[in-house]
PDB file of C-alpha atoms in Angstrom:
ATOM      1  CA  MET A  26      10.482  -4.418  65.209  1.00  0.00           C
ATOM      2  CA  LYS A  27      11.001  -3.520  61.763  1.00  0.00           C
ATOM      3  CA  ALA A  28      13.450  -1.157  60.588  1.00  0.00           C
ATOM      4  CA  ILE A  29      15.100  -0.253  57.216  1.00  0.00           C
ATOM      5  CA  ILE A  30      18.876  -0.771  57.655  1.00  0.00           C
ATOM      6  CA  GLN A  31      21.925  -0.037  55.538  1.00  0.00           C
ATOM      7  CA  SER A  32      24.860  -2.207  55.646  1.00  0.00           C
ATOM      8  CA  ARG A  33      27.221  -0.463  53.126  1.00  0.00           C
ATOM      9  CA  TYR A  34      26.933   2.971  50.862  1.00  0.00           C
ATOM     10  CA  GLY A  35      25.083   2.371  47.682  1.00  0.00           C
ATOM     11  CA  ASP A  36      21.933   2.339  45.576  1.00  0.00           C
ATOM     12  CA  GLU A  37      18.471   1.210  46.708  1.00  0.00           C
ATOM     13  CA  THR A  38      19.432  -2.346  46.681  1.00  0.00           C
ATOM     14  CA  THR A  39      21.811  -1.608  49.847  1.00  0.00           C
ATOM     15  CA  LEU A  40      18.584  -1.204  51.876  1.00  0.00           C
ATOM     16  CA  LYS A  41      16.933  -4.279  53.662  1.00  0.00           C
ATOM     17  CA  LEU A  42      13.601  -4.296  56.101  1.00  0.00           C
ATOM     18  CA  SER A  43      14.893  -5.914  58.696  1.00  0.00           C
ATOM     19  CA  ASP A  44      13.974  -7.266  62.370  1.00  0.00           C
ATOM     20  CA  VAL A  45      15.771  -5.066  64.742  1.00  0.00           C
ATOM     21  CA  ARG A  46      15.650  -4.629  68.906  1.00  0.00           C
ATOM     22  CA  ARG A  47      12.627  -1.835  69.685  1.00  0.00           C
ATOM     23  CA  PRO A  48      14.139   1.099  71.048  1.00  0.00           C
ATOM     24  CA  SER A  49      13.679   2.458  75.006  1.00  0.00           C
ATOM     25  CA  ILE A  50      13.916   5.334  76.912  1.00  0.00           C
ATOM     26  CA  LYS A  51      17.414   5.881  78.491  1.00  0.00           C
ATOM     27  CA  LYS A  52      17.232   9.776  79.338  1.00  0.00           C
ATOM     28  CA  PRO A  53      14.590  11.754  81.062  1.00  0.00           C
ATOM     29  CA  THR A  54      14.143  14.111  78.308  1.00  0.00           C
ATOM     30  CA  ASP A  55      13.842  11.166  75.525  1.00  0.00           C
ATOM     31  CA  ILE A  56      10.774  10.687  73.512  1.00  0.00           C
ATOM     32  CA  ASN A  57       9.845   7.638  72.228  1.00  0.00           C
ATOM     33  CA  VAL A  58       7.890   8.070  68.559  1.00  0.00           C
ATOM     34  CA  ALA A  59       5.730   5.489  66.989  1.00  0.00           C
ATOM     35  CA  ILE A  60       6.451   6.285  63.226  1.00  0.00           C
ATOM     36  CA  LYS A  61       3.449   6.900  60.804  1.00  0.00           C
ATOM     37  CA  TYR A  62       5.373   8.843  57.503  1.00  0.00           C
ATOM     38  CA  VAL A  63       8.847   9.715  56.240  1.00  0.00           C
ATOM     39  CA  ASN A  64       9.717  12.032  54.004  1.00  0.00           C
ATOM     40  CA  LEU A  65      12.634  10.950  51.585  1.00  0.00           C
ATOM     41  CA  THR A  66      14.993  13.838  51.007  1.00  0.00           C
ATOM     42  CA  ALA A  67      18.372  15.191  49.210  1.00  0.00           C
ATOM     43  CA  GLY A  68      19.949  14.836  52.729  1.00  0.00           C
ATOM     44  CA  ASP A  69      18.985  11.044  52.681  1.00  0.00           C
ATOM     45  CA  MET A  70      20.364  10.363  48.917  1.00  0.00           C
ATOM     46  CA  HIS A  71      23.710  12.119  49.706  1.00  0.00           C
ATOM     47  CA  ILE A  72      24.052  10.336  53.328  1.00  0.00           C
ATOM     48  CA  ASN A  73      23.110   6.836  51.617  1.00  0.00           C
ATOM     49  CA  THR A  74      24.681   6.630  48.715  1.00  0.00           C
ATOM     50  CA  MET A  75      27.850   9.326  49.295  1.00  0.00           C
ATOM     51  CA  ASP A  76      27.262  10.885  45.787  1.00  0.00           C
ATOM     52  CA  ILE A  77      29.260  13.689  46.748  1.00  0.00           C
ATOM     53  CA  GLY A  78      32.886  14.207  45.576  1.00  0.00           C
ATOM     54  CA  GLY A  79      36.166  15.968  46.661  1.00  0.00           C
ATOM     55  CA  PRO A  80      36.740  16.977  49.865  1.00  0.00           C
ATOM     56  CA  MET A  81      33.169  16.963  51.163  1.00  0.00           C
ATOM     57  CA  ARG A  82      32.862  13.107  50.865  1.00  0.00           C
ATOM     58  CA  LEU A  83      35.667  12.785  53.088  1.00  0.00           C
ATOM     59  CA  MET A  84      33.827  15.084  55.574  1.00  0.00           C
ATOM     60  CA  MET A  85      30.643  13.356  55.010  1.00  0.00           C
ATOM     61  CA  LYS A  86      32.474  10.212  55.684  1.00  0.00           C
ATOM     62  CA  LEU A  87      34.026  11.366  58.727  1.00  0.00           C
ATOM     63  CA  ILE A  88      30.611  12.506  59.965  1.00  0.00           C
ATOM     64  CA  PHE A  89      28.186  10.060  59.200  1.00  0.00           C
ATOM     65  CA  GLY A  90      30.813   6.529  58.953  1.00  0.00           C
ATOM     66  CA  TRP A  91      34.241   5.342  56.801  1.00  0.00           C
ATOM     67  CA  LYS A  92      32.991   2.709  54.871  1.00  0.00           C
ATOM     68  CA  ARG A  93      28.854   2.372  56.135  1.00  0.00           C
ATOM     69  CA  PRO A  94      26.585   4.845  57.906  1.00  0.00           C
ATOM     70  CA  ARG A  95      27.456   4.995  61.414  1.00  0.00           C
ATOM     71  CA  LYS A  96      23.719   4.626  62.342  1.00  0.00           C
ATOM     72  CA  CYS A  97      22.704   1.652  60.238  1.00  0.00           C
ATOM     73  CA  ILE A  98      18.808   2.507  60.435  1.00  0.00           C
ATOM     74  CA  ARG A  99      18.104   5.104  57.987  1.00  0.00           C
ATOM     75  CA  GLY A 100      15.554   7.668  57.855  1.00  0.00           C
ATOM     76  CA  ILE A 101      16.513  11.597  58.679  1.00  0.00           C
ATOM     77  CA  THR A 102      12.888  13.205  59.029  1.00  0.00           C
ATOM     78  CA  GLY A 103       9.272  12.325  59.404  1.00  0.00           C
ATOM     79  CA  SER A 104       6.192  11.989  61.831  1.00  0.00           C
ATOM     80  CA  GLY A 105       4.494   9.727  64.215  1.00  0.00           C
ATOM     81  CA  VAL A 106       2.684   9.729  67.432  1.00  0.00           C
ATOM     82  CA  VAL A 107       4.245   9.900  70.772  1.00  0.00           C
ATOM     83  CA  ILE A 108       4.073   6.555  72.791  1.00  0.00           C
ATOM     84  CA  GLU A 109       6.168   7.046  75.883  1.00  0.00           C
ATOM     85  CA  THR A 110       8.203  10.324  77.539  1.00  0.00           C
ATOM     86  CA  GLY A 111      11.229  10.633  79.896  1.00  0.00           C
ATOM     87  CA  ALA A 112      10.023  12.033  83.037  1.00  0.00           C
ATOM     88  CA  ALA A 113      11.536  15.722  82.516  1.00  0.00           C
ATOM     89  CA  VAL A 114       9.714  15.848  78.731  1.00  0.00           C
ATOM     90  CA  LYS A 115       7.591  18.890  78.850  1.00  0.00           C
ATOM     91  CA  LYS A 116       6.927  19.285  75.157  1.00  0.00           C
ATOM     92  CA  VAL A 117       4.751  16.376  74.210  1.00  0.00           C
ATOM     93  CA  LYS A 118       2.886  13.616  75.934  1.00  0.00           C
ATOM     94  CA  PRO A 119       1.906  10.358  75.002  1.00  0.00           C
ATOM     95  CA  GLY A 120      -0.847  10.576  72.281  1.00  0.00           C
ATOM     96  CA  ASP A 121       0.640  13.292  70.636  1.00  0.00           C
ATOM     97  CA  TYR A 122       1.285  13.736  66.844  1.00  0.00           C
ATOM     98  CA  VAL A 123       4.699  15.385  65.854  1.00  0.00           C
ATOM     99  CA  THR A 124       6.702  15.798  62.962  1.00  0.00           C
ATOM    100  CA  PHE A 125      10.785  15.836  63.648  1.00  0.00           C
ATOM    101  CA  ILE A 126      14.195  15.695  62.212  1.00  0.00           C
ATOM    102  CA  GLN A 127      17.733  14.384  63.121  1.00  0.00           C
ATOM    103  CA  SER A 128      20.148  14.463  60.211  1.00  0.00           C
ATOM    104  CA  LEU A 129      22.766  13.237  62.525  1.00  0.00           C
ATOM    105  CA  ASN A 130      21.102  10.355  64.090  1.00  0.00           C
ATOM    106  CA  ALA A 131      18.665   9.250  61.394  1.00  0.00           C
ATOM    107  CA  GLY A 132      16.378   6.106  62.621  1.00  0.00           C
ATOM    108  CA  ALA A 133      13.025   7.309  61.042  1.00  0.00           C
ATOM    109  CA  LEU A 134      12.468   4.311  58.913  1.00  0.00           C
ATOM    110  CA  ALA A 135      11.290   1.844  61.404  1.00  0.00           C
ATOM    111  CA  ASP A 136       8.466   1.087  63.566  1.00  0.00           C
ATOM    112  CA  ALA A 137       9.631   3.494  66.474  1.00  0.00           C
ATOM    113  CA  MET A 138      12.568   5.912  67.392  1.00  0.00           C
ATOM    114  CA  ILE A 139      14.016   7.808  70.357  1.00  0.00           C
ATOM    115  CA  ILE A 140      14.166  11.612  69.749  1.00  0.00           C
ATOM    116  CA  ASN A 141      15.712  13.566  72.384  1.00  0.00           C
ATOM    117  CA  GLU A 142      13.291  16.801  73.066  1.00  0.00           C
ATOM    118  CA  LYS A 143      15.996  19.053  72.845  1.00  0.00           C
ATOM    119  CA  ARG A 144      16.300  17.597  69.191  1.00  0.00           C
ATOM    120  CA  THR A 145      13.864  19.538  66.433  1.00  0.00           C
ATOM    121  CA  ILE A 146      10.518  17.667  67.063  1.00  0.00           C
ATOM    122  CA  GLN A 147       7.400  19.629  67.486  1.00  0.00           C
ATOM    123  CA  GLN A 148       3.569  18.611  68.089  1.00  0.00           C
ATOM    124  CA  VAL A 149       0.910  18.819  64.776  1.00  0.00           C
ATOM    125  CA  SER A 150      -2.387  17.629  64.557  1.00  0.00           C
ATOM    126  CA  LYS A 151      -3.379  14.380  63.178  1.00  0.00           C
ATOM    127  CA  VAL A 152      -5.303  16.281  60.367  1.00  0.00           C
ATOM    128  CA  ILE A 153      -2.210  17.896  58.843  1.00  0.00           C
ATOM    129  CA  LEU A 154       0.269  14.985  59.955  1.00  0.00           C
ATOM    130  CA  GLU A 155       0.882  13.887  55.931  1.00  0.00           C
ATOM    131  CA  ALA A 156       1.750  17.288  55.131  1.00  0.00           C
ATOM    132  CA  ALA A 157       3.674  18.239  58.078  1.00  0.00           C
ATOM    133  CA  THR A 158       6.283  15.660  57.640  1.00  0.00           C
ATOM    134  CA  THR A 159       7.316  17.753  54.690  1.00  0.00           C
ATOM    135  CA  LEU A 160       8.154  20.704  56.791  1.00  0.00           C
ATOM    136  CA  PRO A 161      11.156  19.606  58.933  1.00  0.00           C
ATOM    137  CA  PHE A 162      13.616  19.516  55.539  1.00  0.00           C
ATOM    138  CA  GLY A 163      12.466  21.207  52.656  1.00  0.00           C
ATOM    139  CA  TYR A 164      10.382  24.311  54.362  1.00  0.00           C
ATOM    140  CA  LEU A 165      12.645  24.701  57.312  1.00  0.00           C
ATOM    141  CA  SER A 166      15.854  24.935  54.818  1.00  0.00           C
ATOM    142  CA  ALA A 167      14.097  27.103  52.634  1.00  0.00           C
ATOM    143  CA  MET A 168      13.066  29.297  55.153  1.00  0.00           C
ATOM    144  CA  HIS A 169      16.717  30.005  56.415  1.00  0.00           C
ATOM    145  CA  PHE A 170      16.939  31.831  52.868  1.00  0.00           C
ATOM    146  CA  ILE A 171      13.209  32.906  52.249  1.00  0.00           C
ATOM    147  CA  ASN A 172      12.176  34.866  55.174  1.00  0.00           C
ATOM    148  CA  ALA A 173      10.276  37.901  56.483  1.00  0.00           C
ATOM    149  CA  GLU A 174      13.956  39.534  56.417  1.00  0.00           C
ATOM    150  CA  THR A 175      14.873  39.003  53.046  1.00  0.00           C
ATOM    151  CA  ILE A 176      11.359  38.792  51.308  1.00  0.00           C
ATOM    152  CA  LYS A 177       9.100  41.861  50.836  1.00  0.00           C
ATOM    153  CA  PRO A 178       5.970  42.106  49.172  1.00  0.00           C
ATOM    154  CA  GLY A 179       6.489  43.074  45.713  1.00  0.00           C
ATOM    155  CA  MET A 180      10.109  41.878  45.353  1.00  0.00           C
ATOM    156  CA  LYS A 181      10.894  39.384  42.108  1.00  0.00           C
ATOM    157  CA  VAL A 182      12.222  36.466  42.984  1.00  0.00           C
ATOM    158  CA  LEU A 183      13.963  33.711  40.766  1.00  0.00           C
ATOM    159  CA  ILE A 184      13.931  30.275  42.202  1.00  0.00           C
ATOM    160  CA  LEU A 185      16.520  27.910  40.810  1.00  0.00           C
ATOM    161  CA  GLY A 186      15.455  24.238  40.783  1.00  0.00           C
ATOM    162  CA  ALA A 187      12.034  25.206  42.155  1.00  0.00           C
ATOM    163  CA  SER A 188      10.648  21.600  41.727  1.00  0.00           C
ATOM    164  CA  GLY A 189      12.519  19.791  44.425  1.00  0.00           C
ATOM    165  CA  SER A 190      11.541  19.880  48.212  1.00  0.00           C
ATOM    166  CA  VAL A 191      13.602  22.992  49.055  1.00  0.00           C
ATOM    167  CA  GLY A 192      12.719  24.845  45.676  1.00  0.00           C
ATOM    168  CA  SER A 193       9.201  24.266  46.120  1.00  0.00           C
ATOM    169  CA  ALA A 194       9.186  25.284  49.239  1.00  0.00           C
ATOM    170  CA  ALA A 195      10.823  28.248  48.889  1.00  0.00           C
ATOM    171  CA  LEU A 196       8.340  29.124  45.975  1.00  0.00           C
ATOM    172  CA  ASP A 197       5.909  28.448  48.535  1.00  0.00           C
ATOM    173  CA  ILE A 198       7.089  30.733  51.168  1.00  0.00           C
ATOM    174  CA  ALA A 199       7.877  33.496  48.635  1.00  0.00           C
ATOM    175  CA  VAL A 200       4.454  33.676  47.628  1.00  0.00           C
ATOM    176  CA  GLN A 201       3.172  33.773  51.240  1.00  0.00           C
ATOM    177  CA  PHE A 202       5.340  36.837  51.931  1.00  0.00           C
ATOM    178  CA  GLY A 203       3.678  38.505  48.951  1.00  0.00           C
ATOM    179  CA  ALA A 204       6.730  38.134  46.394  1.00  0.00           C
ATOM    180  CA  SER A 205       6.250  37.444  42.272  1.00  0.00           C
ATOM    181  CA  VAL A 206       7.834  34.441  41.979  1.00  0.00           C
ATOM    182  CA  THR A 207       9.513  33.076  38.837  1.00  0.00           C
ATOM    183  CA  ALA A 208      10.186  29.156  39.101  1.00  0.00           C
ATOM    184  CA  VAL A 209      12.910  27.709  37.093  1.00  0.00           C
ATOM    185  CA  LEU A 210      12.327  23.675  36.436  1.00  0.00           C
ATOM    186  CA  ARG A 211      11.567  21.444  33.777  1.00  0.00           C
ATOM    187  CA  ALA A 212       8.901  22.394  31.494  1.00  0.00           C
ATOM    188  CA  LYS A 213       7.122  18.798  31.921  1.00  0.00           C
ATOM    189  CA  ASN A 214       6.643  19.796  35.724  1.00  0.00           C
ATOM    190  CA  PHE A 215       4.911  22.964  35.220  1.00  0.00           C
ATOM    191  CA  ASP A 216       1.522  21.756  35.553  1.00  0.00           C
ATOM    192  CA  LYS A 217       2.920  20.044  38.783  1.00  0.00           C
ATOM    193  CA  ILE A 218       3.888  23.302  40.624  1.00  0.00           C
ATOM    194  CA  SER A 219       0.651  25.504  39.504  1.00  0.00           C
ATOM    195  CA  THR A 220      -0.915  24.959  43.168  1.00  0.00           C
ATOM    196  CA  LEU A 221       1.932  27.171  44.377  1.00  0.00           C
ATOM    197  CA  ASN A 222       0.799  30.046  42.416  1.00  0.00           C
ATOM    198  CA  PRO A 223       4.252  31.145  40.690  1.00  0.00           C
ATOM    199  CA  HIS A 224       4.041  34.421  38.816  1.00  0.00           C
ATOM    200  CA  ALA A 225       5.955  32.432  35.919  1.00  0.00           C
ATOM    201  CA  THR A 226       7.621  29.472  35.055  1.00  0.00           C
ATOM    202  CA  MET A 227      10.819  28.989  33.206  1.00  0.00           C
ATOM    203  CA  ASP A 228      12.467  25.859  31.651  1.00  0.00           C
ATOM    204  CA  TYR A 229      15.940  25.464  32.352  1.00  0.00           C
ATOM    205  CA  GLN A 230      16.938  24.169  29.018  1.00  0.00           C
ATOM    206  CA  SER A 231      14.865  26.714  27.319  1.00  0.00           C
ATOM    207  CA  ASP A 232      16.240  29.913  25.213  1.00  0.00           C
ATOM    208  CA  ALA A 233      14.638  32.380  27.873  1.00  0.00           C
ATOM    209  CA  PHE A 234      16.623  31.072  30.310  1.00  0.00           C
ATOM    210  CA  ASN A 235      19.943  31.102  28.462  1.00  0.00           C
ATOM    211  CA  THR A 236      19.538  34.639  27.781  1.00  0.00           C
ATOM    212  CA  PRO A 237      19.352  36.075  31.314  1.00  0.00           C
ATOM    213  CA  SER A 238      18.016  39.836  32.391  1.00  0.00           C
ATOM    214  CA  LYS A 239      18.981  41.464  35.759  1.00  0.00           C
ATOM    215  CA  MET A 240      15.453  42.034  36.969  1.00  0.00           C
ATOM    216  CA  TYR A 241      15.194  39.988  39.933  1.00  0.00           C
ATOM    217  CA  ASP A 242      16.074  41.338  43.432  1.00  0.00           C
ATOM    218  CA  VAL A 243      16.260  37.955  45.217  1.00  0.00           C
ATOM    219  CA  VAL A 244      18.162  34.737  43.201  1.00  0.00           C
ATOM    220  CA  PHE A 245      18.124  31.601  45.198  1.00  0.00           C
ATOM    221  CA  ASP A 246      19.520  28.378  44.022  1.00  0.00           C
ATOM    222  CA  ALA A 247      17.702  25.776  45.428  1.00  0.00           C
ATOM    223  CA  VAL A 248      19.750  22.664  44.211  1.00  0.00           C
ATOM    224  CA  ASN A 249      23.387  23.925  44.267  1.00  0.00           C
ATOM    225  CA  LYS A 250      23.631  22.762  40.807  1.00  0.00           C
ATOM    226  CA  TYR A 251      23.995  26.511  39.114  1.00  0.00           C
ATOM    227  CA  SER A 252      26.972  28.253  38.872  1.00  0.00           C
ATOM    228  CA  LYS A 253      27.416  31.661  40.864  1.00  0.00           C
ATOM    229  CA  LYS A 254      28.203  33.638  37.660  1.00  0.00           C
ATOM    230  CA  THR A 255      24.823  32.155  35.959  1.00  0.00           C
ATOM    231  CA  ALA A 256      22.736  33.023  39.084  1.00  0.00           C
ATOM    232  CA  LEU A 257      24.467  36.495  39.357  1.00  0.00           C
ATOM    233  CA  SER A 258      23.451  37.303  35.588  1.00  0.00           C
ATOM    234  CA  TRP A 259      19.902  37.004  36.661  1.00  0.00           C
ATOM    235  CA  LEU A 260      20.346  39.507  39.793  1.00  0.00           C
ATOM    236  CA  LYS A 261      19.685  43.452  39.578  1.00  0.00           C
ATOM    237  CA  PRO A 262      22.391  45.565  41.244  1.00  0.00           C
ATOM    238  CA  GLY A 263      22.190  45.357  44.741  1.00  0.00           C
ATOM    239  CA  GLY A 264      20.295  42.415  44.688  1.00  0.00           C
ATOM    240  CA  ALA A 265      20.659  39.428  47.055  1.00  0.00           C
ATOM    241  CA  TYR A 266      22.249  35.789  46.185  1.00  0.00           C
ATOM    242  CA  MET A 267      21.564  33.164  47.860  1.00  0.00           C
ATOM    243  CA  THR A 268      22.470  29.473  47.777  1.00  0.00           C
ATOM    244  CA  ILE A 269      21.355  25.979  49.516  1.00  0.00           C
ATOM    245  CA  LYS A 270      24.949  25.293  49.305  1.00  0.00           C
ATOM    246  CA  LYS A 271      25.314  27.737  52.505  1.00  0.00           C
ATOM    247  CA  THR A 272      24.871  25.697  55.954  1.00  0.00           C
ATOM    248  CA  THR A 273      21.395  25.768  57.407  1.00  0.00           C
ATOM    249  CA  ARG A 274      20.129  25.264  60.911  1.00  0.00           C
ATOM    250  CA  GLU A 275      17.457  22.833  62.347  1.00  0.00           C
ATOM    251  CA  ASP A 276      15.479  25.769  63.865  1.00  0.00           C
ATOM    252  CA  PRO A 277      12.357  24.696  66.376  1.00  0.00           C
ATOM    253  CA  MET A 278      11.019  28.019  66.752  1.00  0.00           C
ATOM    254  CA  LYS A 279      10.617  28.246  62.660  1.00  0.00           C
ATOM    255  CA  LEU A 280       9.248  24.934  62.390  1.00  0.00           C
ATOM    256  CA  ASN A 281       6.929  25.861  64.751  1.00  0.00           C
ATOM    257  CA  GLN A 282       5.924  28.645  62.622  1.00  0.00           C
ATOM    258  CA  LEU A 283       5.479  26.657  59.751  1.00  0.00           C
ATOM    259  CA  ILE A 284       3.012  24.274  61.470  1.00  0.00           C
ATOM    260  CA  GLU A 285       1.179  27.406  62.418  1.00  0.00           C
ATOM    261  CA  TRP A 286       1.013  28.341  58.485  1.00  0.00           C
ATOM    262  CA  LEU A 287       0.262  25.060  57.513  1.00  0.00           C
ATOM    263  CA  GLU A 288      -2.667  24.833  60.072  1.00  0.00           C
ATOM    264  CA  ALA A 289      -4.152  27.950  58.544  1.00  0.00           C
ATOM    265  CA  GLY A 290      -3.791  26.906  55.234  1.00  0.00           C
ATOM    266  CA  LYS A 291      -1.191  29.477  54.089  1.00  0.00           C
ATOM    267  CA  ILE A 292       1.361  27.244  52.775  1.00  0.00           C
ATOM    268  CA  GLN A 293       0.524  23.848  50.875  1.00  0.00           C
ATOM    269  CA  PRO A 294       3.478  21.375  50.590  1.00  0.00           C
ATOM    270  CA  LEU A 295       3.954  19.508  47.258  1.00  0.00           C
ATOM    271  CA  ILE A 296       3.561  15.803  47.534  1.00  0.00           C
ATOM    272  CA  GLU A 297       4.583  13.915  44.450  1.00  0.00           C
ATOM    273  CA  HIS A 298       3.634  10.351  45.986  1.00  0.00           C
ATOM    274  CA  VAL A 299       3.309   8.302  48.753  1.00  0.00           C
ATOM    275  CA  TYR A 300       4.789   5.123  48.784  1.00  0.00           C
ATOM    276  CA  PRO A 301       3.747   1.856  51.361  1.00  0.00           C
ATOM    277  CA  LYS A 302       6.200   0.835  53.660  1.00  0.00           C
ATOM    278  CA  ASN A 303       6.852  -2.657  51.498  1.00  0.00           C
ATOM    279  CA  GLU A 304       7.801  -0.493  48.562  1.00  0.00           C
ATOM    280  CA  TYR A 305      10.773   1.202  50.276  1.00  0.00           C
ATOM    281  CA  GLN A 306      13.015   0.531  47.540  1.00  0.00           C
ATOM    282  CA  LYS A 307      11.052   1.817  44.809  1.00  0.00           C
ATOM    283  CA  ALA A 308      10.716   4.984  46.608  1.00  0.00           C
ATOM    284  CA  HIS A 309      14.495   5.668  47.304  1.00  0.00           C
ATOM    285  CA  ARG A 310      14.931   4.520  43.920  1.00  0.00           C
ATOM    286  CA  HIS A 311      12.927   7.304  42.656  1.00  0.00           C
ATOM    287  CA  LEU A 312      14.955   9.762  45.111  1.00  0.00           C
ATOM    288  CA  TYR A 313      18.300   8.772  43.571  1.00  0.00           C
ATOM    289  CA  GLN A 314      17.217   9.148  40.237  1.00  0.00           C
ATOM    290  CA  GLY A 315      16.659  12.952  40.812  1.00  0.00           C
ATOM    291  CA  HIS A 316      13.380  13.801  39.322  1.00  0.00           C
ATOM    292  CA  LYS A 317      11.115  14.040  41.915  1.00  0.00           C
ATOM    293  CA  VAL A 318       8.829  17.055  41.928  1.00  0.00           C
ATOM    294  CA  GLY A 319       8.393  18.369  45.964  1.00  0.00           C
ATOM    295  CA  ASN A 320       8.296  15.825  48.148  1.00  0.00           C
ATOM    296  CA  ILE A 321       7.743  11.806  48.281  1.00  0.00           C
ATOM    297  CA  LEU A 322       6.922  10.155  51.486  1.00  0.00           C
ATOM    298  CA  ILE A 323       6.890   6.487  52.638  1.00  0.00           C
ATOM    299  CA  GLN A 324       3.682   5.854  54.856  1.00  0.00           C
ATOM    300  CA  TRP A 325       5.162   3.390  57.314  1.00  0.00           C
ATOM    301  CA  ASP A 326       1.958   2.983  59.450  1.00  0.00           C
ATOM    302  CA  PRO A 327      -1.203   3.280  57.728  1.00  0.00           C
ATOM    303  CA  THR A 328      -3.356   3.093  60.910  1.00  0.00           C
TER     304      THR A 328
END
C-alpha cells in the first residue's frame, strides 16, 4: 500500500510517498480503517519539523524520536471507513465511517491504518465525513477550554489567533454557547472567518489591538504566541485567562458531542483547502508557512 513516510525531521521535502506493508489486525480491540481524509495540524508541523526550541524540544524528541520520527508514517488525525475489526470491538463495524486522532502513534497518511478501539475514534455519517475530519484536533483542543463550564450566554470573549484550527473552532463553539466573541487575526482573513459569526474582528497589527481595554470575561490565546501580560491587559477583573500552552486531553465523549453538533448544523468547521493525495508536499508547505485559515485537508481516497 502507499503511505507518506519521513526519514528525518525537516521541511516538506523530507516527506516521501512510498510503498509500505499493509497493516493487519493483531489485537481483538483493533480497528482497520481505510483512510479518506487527513487533517494537517499544528501538531503535525511541530512533530515533523521539530520547530520548538528549549527544553520542550528535548522532551518532544524523547517522546517522538531522537533523530527522526519513531513512527515513520506521518499524519495524526483523519477519517475513513472501517474495513475490518477485531473480535472484541463493539464501537464500530465494517462499513462504518469514523473520525479519529492518535497523536503519539500517527500513521494516518496511508491507504489504511490500525487504531485501537480504546483510542479516540468515533463513528460519523458519510455525509459529514469531510467536515468531521477537523473535529478531533482543533475542535477537541478548543473544547478543553471553551465549553459549557467556562462560557455563559452574553459573556464577552476575546480569541487571540482566531484564524487557526484551534482558534476558529474556539470561535465557533463560543458563539454556539451564546458568547459575544471578538476574533483577533490578520485583517486579510476577516472575510474567511465571517461564516463563524464573530461579534467583531480585530487586526493584531492595528492600533486598536495595541490599546487594550479590560472588557472581556474570557481571553483565550489559541496559538501560544502572546505573552500573558498582553492577554491579561484585555481581561476584566475576575475574568478567566486561558492558553493553548496548557496540555489538552483527547476525550472521546467530547468528540461525540462535537459530532452531534456537526450533524445538527450547530457548528460549521472552516476548511480553507482540500489537497489531493499527490499534492502532499504542497499541502505540508502550506501548513509549515504558518498562515493557514481554519483547516487544510488531504483527500487520500476520492472514492
